[in-house]
mmCIF file of C-alpha atoms in Angstrom:
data_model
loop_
_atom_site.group_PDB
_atom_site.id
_atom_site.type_symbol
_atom_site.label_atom_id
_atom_site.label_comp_id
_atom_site.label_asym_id
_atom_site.label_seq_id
_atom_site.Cartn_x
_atom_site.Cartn_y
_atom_site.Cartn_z
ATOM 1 C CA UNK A 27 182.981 83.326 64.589
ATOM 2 C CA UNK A 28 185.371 80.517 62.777
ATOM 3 C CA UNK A 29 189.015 81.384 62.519
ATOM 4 C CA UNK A 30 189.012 82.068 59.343
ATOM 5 C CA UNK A 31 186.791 84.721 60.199
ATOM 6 C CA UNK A 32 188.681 85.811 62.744
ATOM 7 C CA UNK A 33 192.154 86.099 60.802
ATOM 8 C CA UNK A 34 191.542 86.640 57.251
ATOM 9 C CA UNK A 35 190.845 90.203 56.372
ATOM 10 C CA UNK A 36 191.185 91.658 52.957
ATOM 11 C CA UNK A 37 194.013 93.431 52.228
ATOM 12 C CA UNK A 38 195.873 90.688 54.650
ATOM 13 C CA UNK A 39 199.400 90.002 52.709
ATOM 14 C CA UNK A 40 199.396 86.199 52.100
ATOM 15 C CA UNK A 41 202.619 83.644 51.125
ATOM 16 C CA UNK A 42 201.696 80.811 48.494
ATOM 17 C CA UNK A 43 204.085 77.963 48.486
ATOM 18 C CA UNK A 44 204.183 74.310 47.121
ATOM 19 C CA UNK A 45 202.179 72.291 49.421
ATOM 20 C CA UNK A 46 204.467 70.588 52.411
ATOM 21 C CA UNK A 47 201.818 67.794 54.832
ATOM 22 C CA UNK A 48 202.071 69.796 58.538
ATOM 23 C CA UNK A 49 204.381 68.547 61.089
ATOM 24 C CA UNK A 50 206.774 67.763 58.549
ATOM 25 C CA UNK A 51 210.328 69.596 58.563
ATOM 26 C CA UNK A 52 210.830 72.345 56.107
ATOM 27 C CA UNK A 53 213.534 75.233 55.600
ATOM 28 C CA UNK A 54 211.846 78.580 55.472
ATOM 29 C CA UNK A 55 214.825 80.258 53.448
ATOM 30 C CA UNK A 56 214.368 77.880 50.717
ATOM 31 C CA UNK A 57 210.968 77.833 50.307
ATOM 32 C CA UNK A 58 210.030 78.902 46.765
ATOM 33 C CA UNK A 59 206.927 81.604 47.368
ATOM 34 C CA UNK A 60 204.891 83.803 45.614
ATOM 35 C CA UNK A 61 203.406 86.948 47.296
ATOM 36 C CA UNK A 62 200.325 88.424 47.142
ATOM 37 C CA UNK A 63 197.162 90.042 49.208
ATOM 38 C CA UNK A 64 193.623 88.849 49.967
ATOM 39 C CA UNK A 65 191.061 90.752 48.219
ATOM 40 C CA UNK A 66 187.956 89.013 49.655
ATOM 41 C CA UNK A 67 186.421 86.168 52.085
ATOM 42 C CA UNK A 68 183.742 85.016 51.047
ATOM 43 C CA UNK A 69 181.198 84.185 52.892
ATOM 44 C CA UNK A 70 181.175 80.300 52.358
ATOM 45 C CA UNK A 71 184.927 80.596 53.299
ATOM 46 C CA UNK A 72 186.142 80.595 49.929
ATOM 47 C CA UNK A 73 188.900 83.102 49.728
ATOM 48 C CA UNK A 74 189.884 85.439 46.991
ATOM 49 C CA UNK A 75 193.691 86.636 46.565
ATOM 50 C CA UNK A 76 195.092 88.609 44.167
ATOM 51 C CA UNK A 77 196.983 86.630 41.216
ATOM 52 C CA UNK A 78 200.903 86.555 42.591
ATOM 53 C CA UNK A 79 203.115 88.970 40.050
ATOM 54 C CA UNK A 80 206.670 87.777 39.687
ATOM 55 C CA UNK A 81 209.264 90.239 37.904
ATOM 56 C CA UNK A 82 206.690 92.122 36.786
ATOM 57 C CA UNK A 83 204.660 89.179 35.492
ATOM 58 C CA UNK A 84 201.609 87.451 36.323
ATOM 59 C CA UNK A 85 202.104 83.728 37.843
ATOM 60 C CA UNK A 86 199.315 82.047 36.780
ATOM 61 C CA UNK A 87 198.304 79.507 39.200
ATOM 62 C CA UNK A 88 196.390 76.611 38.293
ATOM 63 C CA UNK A 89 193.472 75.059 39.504
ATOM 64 C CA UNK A 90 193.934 72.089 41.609
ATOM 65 C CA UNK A 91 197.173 73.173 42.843
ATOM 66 C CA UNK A 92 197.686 72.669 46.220
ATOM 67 C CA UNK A 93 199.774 75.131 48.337
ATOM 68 C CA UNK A 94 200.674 76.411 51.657
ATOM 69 C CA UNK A 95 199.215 79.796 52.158
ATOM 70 C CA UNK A 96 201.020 81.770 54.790
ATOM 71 C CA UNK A 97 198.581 84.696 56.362
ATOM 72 C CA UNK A 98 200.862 87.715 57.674
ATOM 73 C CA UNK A 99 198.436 89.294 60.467
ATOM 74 C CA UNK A 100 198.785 92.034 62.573
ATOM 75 C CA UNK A 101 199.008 89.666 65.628
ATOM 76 C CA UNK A 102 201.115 86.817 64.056
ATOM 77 C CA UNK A 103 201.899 84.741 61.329
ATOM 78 C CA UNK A 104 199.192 81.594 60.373
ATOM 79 C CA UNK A 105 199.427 78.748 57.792
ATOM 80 C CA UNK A 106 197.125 76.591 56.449
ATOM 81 C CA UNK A 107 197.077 74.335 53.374
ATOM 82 C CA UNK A 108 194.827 75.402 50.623
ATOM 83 C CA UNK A 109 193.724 74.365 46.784
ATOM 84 C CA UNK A 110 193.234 76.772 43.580
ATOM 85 C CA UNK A 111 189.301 76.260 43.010
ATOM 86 C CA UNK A 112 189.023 78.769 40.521
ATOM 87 C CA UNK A 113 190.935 81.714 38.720
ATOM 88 C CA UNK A 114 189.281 84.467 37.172
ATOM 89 C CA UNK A 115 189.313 87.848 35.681
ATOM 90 C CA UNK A 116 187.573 91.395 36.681
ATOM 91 C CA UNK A 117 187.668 94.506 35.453
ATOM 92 C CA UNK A 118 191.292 93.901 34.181
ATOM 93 C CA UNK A 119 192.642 92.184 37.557
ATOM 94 C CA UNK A 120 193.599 88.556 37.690
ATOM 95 C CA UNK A 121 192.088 86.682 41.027
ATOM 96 C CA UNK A 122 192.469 83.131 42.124
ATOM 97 C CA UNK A 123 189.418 81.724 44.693
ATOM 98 C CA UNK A 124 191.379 79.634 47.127
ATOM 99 C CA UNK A 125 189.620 76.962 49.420
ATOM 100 C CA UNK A 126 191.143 75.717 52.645
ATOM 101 C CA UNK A 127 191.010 72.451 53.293
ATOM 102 C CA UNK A 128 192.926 72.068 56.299
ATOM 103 C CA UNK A 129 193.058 73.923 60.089
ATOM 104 C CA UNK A 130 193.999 77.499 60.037
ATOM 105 C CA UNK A 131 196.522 77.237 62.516
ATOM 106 C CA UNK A 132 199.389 80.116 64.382
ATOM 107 C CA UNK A 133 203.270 79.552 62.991
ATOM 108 C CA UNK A 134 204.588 79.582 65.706
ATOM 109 C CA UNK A 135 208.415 80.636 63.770
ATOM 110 C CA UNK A 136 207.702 84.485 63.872
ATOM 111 C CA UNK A 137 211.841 85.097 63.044
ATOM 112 C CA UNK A 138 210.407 84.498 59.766
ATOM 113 C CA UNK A 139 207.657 86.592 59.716
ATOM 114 C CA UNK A 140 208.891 88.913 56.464
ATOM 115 C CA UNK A 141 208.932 92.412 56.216
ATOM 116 C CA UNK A 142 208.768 94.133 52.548
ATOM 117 C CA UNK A 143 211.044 97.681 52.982
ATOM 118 C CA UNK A 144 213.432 99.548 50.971
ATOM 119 C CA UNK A 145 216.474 100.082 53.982
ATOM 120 C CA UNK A 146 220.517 101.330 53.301
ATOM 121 C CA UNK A 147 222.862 98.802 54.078
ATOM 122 C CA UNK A 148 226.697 98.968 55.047
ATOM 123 C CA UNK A 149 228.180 96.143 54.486
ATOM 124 C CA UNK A 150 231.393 94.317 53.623
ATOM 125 C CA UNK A 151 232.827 90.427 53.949
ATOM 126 C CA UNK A 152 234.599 89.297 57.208
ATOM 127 C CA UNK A 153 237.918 88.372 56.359
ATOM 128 C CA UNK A 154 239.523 85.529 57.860
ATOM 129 C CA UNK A 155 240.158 86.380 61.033
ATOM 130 C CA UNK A 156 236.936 87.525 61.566
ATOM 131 C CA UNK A 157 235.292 84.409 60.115
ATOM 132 C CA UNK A 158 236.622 82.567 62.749
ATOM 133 C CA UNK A 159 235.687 84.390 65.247
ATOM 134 C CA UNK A 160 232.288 83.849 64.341
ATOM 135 C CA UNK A 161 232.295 80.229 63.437
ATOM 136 C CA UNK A 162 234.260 79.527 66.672
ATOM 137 C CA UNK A 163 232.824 81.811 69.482
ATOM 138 C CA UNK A 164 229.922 83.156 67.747
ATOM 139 C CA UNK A 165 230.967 86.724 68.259
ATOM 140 C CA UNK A 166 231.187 89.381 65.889
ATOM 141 C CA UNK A 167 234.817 90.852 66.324
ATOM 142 C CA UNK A 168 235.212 93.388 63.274
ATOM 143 C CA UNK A 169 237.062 96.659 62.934
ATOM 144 C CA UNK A 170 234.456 99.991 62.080
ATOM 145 C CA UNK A 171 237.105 101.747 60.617
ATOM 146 C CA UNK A 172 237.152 99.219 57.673
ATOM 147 C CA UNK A 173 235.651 100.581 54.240
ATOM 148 C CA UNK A 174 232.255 99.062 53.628
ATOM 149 C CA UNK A 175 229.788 99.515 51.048
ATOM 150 C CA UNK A 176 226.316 100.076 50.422
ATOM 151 C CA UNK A 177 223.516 98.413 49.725
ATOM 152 C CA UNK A 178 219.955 98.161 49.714
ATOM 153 C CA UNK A 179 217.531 95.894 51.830
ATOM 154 C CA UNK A 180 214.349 95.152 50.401
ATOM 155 C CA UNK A 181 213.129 92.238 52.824
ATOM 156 C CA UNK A 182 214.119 91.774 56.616
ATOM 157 C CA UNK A 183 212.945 89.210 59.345
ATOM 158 C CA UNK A 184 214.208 88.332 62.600
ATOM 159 C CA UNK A 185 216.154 85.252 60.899
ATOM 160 C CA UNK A 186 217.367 86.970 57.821
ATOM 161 C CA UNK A 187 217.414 89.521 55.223
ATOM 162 C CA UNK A 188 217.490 90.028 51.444
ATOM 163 C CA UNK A 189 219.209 92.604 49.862
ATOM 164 C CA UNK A 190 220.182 94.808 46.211
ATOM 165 C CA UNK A 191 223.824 95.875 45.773
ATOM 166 C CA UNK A 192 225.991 96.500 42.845
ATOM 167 C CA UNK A 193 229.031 93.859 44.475
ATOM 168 C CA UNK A 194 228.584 90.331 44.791
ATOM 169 C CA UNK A 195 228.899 87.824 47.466
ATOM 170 C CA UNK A 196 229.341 84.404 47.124
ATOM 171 C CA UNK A 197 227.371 81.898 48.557
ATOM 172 C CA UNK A 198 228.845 80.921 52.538
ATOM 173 C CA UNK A 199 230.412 84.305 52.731
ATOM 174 C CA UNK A 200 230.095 85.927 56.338
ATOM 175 C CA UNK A 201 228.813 89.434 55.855
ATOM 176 C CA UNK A 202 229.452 92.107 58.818
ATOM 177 C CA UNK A 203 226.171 94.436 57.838
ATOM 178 C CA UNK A 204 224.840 97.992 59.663
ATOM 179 C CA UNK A 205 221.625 99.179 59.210
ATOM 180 C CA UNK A 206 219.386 101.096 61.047
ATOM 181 C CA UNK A 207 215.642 99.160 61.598
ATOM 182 C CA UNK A 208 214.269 101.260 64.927
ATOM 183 C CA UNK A 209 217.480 101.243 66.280
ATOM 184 C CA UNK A 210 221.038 100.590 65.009
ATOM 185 C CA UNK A 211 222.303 97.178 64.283
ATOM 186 C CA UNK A 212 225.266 95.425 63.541
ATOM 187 C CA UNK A 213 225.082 92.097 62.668
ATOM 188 C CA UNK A 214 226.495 88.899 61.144
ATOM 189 C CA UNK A 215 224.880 86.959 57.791
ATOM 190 C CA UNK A 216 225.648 84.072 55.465
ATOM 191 C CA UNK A 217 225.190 84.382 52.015
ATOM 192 C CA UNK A 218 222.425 81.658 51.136
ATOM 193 C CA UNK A 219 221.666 82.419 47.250
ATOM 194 C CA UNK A 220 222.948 85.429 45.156
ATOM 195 C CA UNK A 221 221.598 85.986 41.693
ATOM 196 C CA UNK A 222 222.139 88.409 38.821
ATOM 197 C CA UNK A 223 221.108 89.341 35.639
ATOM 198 C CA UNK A 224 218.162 91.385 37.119
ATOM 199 C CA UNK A 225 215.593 93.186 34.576
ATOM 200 C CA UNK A 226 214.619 95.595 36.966
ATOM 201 C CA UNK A 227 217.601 95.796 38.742
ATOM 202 C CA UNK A 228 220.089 95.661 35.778
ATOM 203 C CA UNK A 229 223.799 95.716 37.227
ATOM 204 C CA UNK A 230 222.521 94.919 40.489
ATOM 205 C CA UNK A 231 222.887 91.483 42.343
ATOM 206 C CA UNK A 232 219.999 90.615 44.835
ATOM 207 C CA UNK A 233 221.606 88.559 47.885
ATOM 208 C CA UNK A 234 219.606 86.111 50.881
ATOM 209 C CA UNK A 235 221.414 85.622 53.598
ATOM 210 C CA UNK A 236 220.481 84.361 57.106
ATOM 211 C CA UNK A 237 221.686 85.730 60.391
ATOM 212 C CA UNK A 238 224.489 84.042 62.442
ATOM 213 C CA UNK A 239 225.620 84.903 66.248
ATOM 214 C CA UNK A 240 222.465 86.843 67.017
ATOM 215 C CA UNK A 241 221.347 86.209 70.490
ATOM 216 C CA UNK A 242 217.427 86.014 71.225
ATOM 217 C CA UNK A 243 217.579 89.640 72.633
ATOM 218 C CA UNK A 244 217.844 90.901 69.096
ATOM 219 C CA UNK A 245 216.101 88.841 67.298
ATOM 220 C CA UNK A 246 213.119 89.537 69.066
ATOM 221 C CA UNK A 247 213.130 93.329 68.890
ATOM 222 C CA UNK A 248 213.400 92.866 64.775
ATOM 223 C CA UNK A 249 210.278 91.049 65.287
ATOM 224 C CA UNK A 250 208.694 93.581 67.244
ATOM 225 C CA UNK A 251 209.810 96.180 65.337
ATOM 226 C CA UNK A 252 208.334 94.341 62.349
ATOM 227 C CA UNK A 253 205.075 93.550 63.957
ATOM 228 C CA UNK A 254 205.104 97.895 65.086
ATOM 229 C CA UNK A 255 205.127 98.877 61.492
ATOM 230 C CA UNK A 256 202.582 96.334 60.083
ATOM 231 C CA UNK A 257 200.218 97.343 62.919
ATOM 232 C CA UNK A 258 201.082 101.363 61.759
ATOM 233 C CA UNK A 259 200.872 100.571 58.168
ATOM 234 C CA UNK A 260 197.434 98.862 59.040
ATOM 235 C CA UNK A 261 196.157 101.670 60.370
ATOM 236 C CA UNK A 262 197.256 104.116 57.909
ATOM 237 C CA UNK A 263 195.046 101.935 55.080
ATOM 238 C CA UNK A 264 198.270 100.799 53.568
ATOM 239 C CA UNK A 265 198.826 97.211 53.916
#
């Protein structure tokens, strides 16, 4: 059995991105990517995916384009570079058939190994004191008594999160956040990108930030925890 056979399943949630050669440095939190799921593998080891929808909208891929696909498996996180060989339409769904044309290989980075959820957030910005704190020892030193506000989280990994809320951050701010992902956290992020003007979210700004000061500890049980629920949502036919 080829890996490909061995990895791709359908209903496996894939990550298309522009095409990068391997080996070559890249930043994961500024990767442009469009999300979808694998429908089919064919047996000549073609593989059918879903058309990515962005903002409610089909992205049409076009043929020849070459991308990174990014295979989220129950194990671990693979890559491998791939070409649009065909798109087509079925019984009212989109598809594109996607060839790989390289080795379909383990990424080895599972911090960012995303997770798709709909959390609550407390949050609110360090102020100054606290900033430096965290710039200078890398240790989060905040008061809990402070007022903080909510918000929503709508993608976590072990190196970051993004996240709805009604107030804005601005881009470098250091955010003390509390959640609860399989056990309570409270931890330190930098605002990468905030945008607004959200159709579906109208009011709302949608925030990516990164962590900062998390030791290894931590970051690995958000992996785990993230790997437990794939595996549960796997079995319960829902991934």
């Amino acid at each position: 059995m080829s890996m490909v056979d061995k990895v791709m399943k359908a209903g496996m949630k894939v990550e298309l991105s522009a095409f990068r050669r391997f080996g070559t440095e890249e930043k994961p939190e500024e990767r442009k990517a469009y999300y979808s799921q694998v429908s089919d593998v064919r047996e000549n080891g073609l593989v059918e995916v879903y058309m990515p929808i962005q903002k409610g909208k089909l992205h049409l891929l076009s043929v020849g384009n070459r991308l990174n696909m990014y295979c989220y498996a129950a194990n671990g996180m693979y890559e491998c570079p791939v070409v649009v060989k065909e798109r087509f339409k079925e019984d009212g769904t989109y598809y594109i058939l996607l060839e790989i044309t390289g080795s379909l290989v383990r990424n080895q980075r599972r911090e960012y190994y995303r997770y798709q959820c709909v959390m609550p957030m407390e949050d609110r910005k360090l102020d100054e004191e606290e900033r430096k704190w965290m710039l200078e020892q890398e240790m989060l030193v905040v008061d809990d008594m402070m007022p903080v506000r909510e918000s929503t989280i709508v993608d976590i990994s072990g190196g970051g999160l993004r996240f709805f809320s009604k107030h804005k951050y601005e881009v470098d701010d250091l955010v003390y956040c509390r959640f609860h992902f399989g056990k309570d956290y409270r931890l330190c992020a930098q605002i990468l990108e905030h945008t607004s003007n959200i159709p579906e979210y109208p009011g709302s700004y949608r925030h990516r930030a990164k962590f900062i000061g998390v030791d290894r500890r931590e970051r690995e049980e958000i992996i785990r925890q993230i790997f437990a629920l794939e595996r549960r949502n796997r079995k319960m036919g829902k991934a």
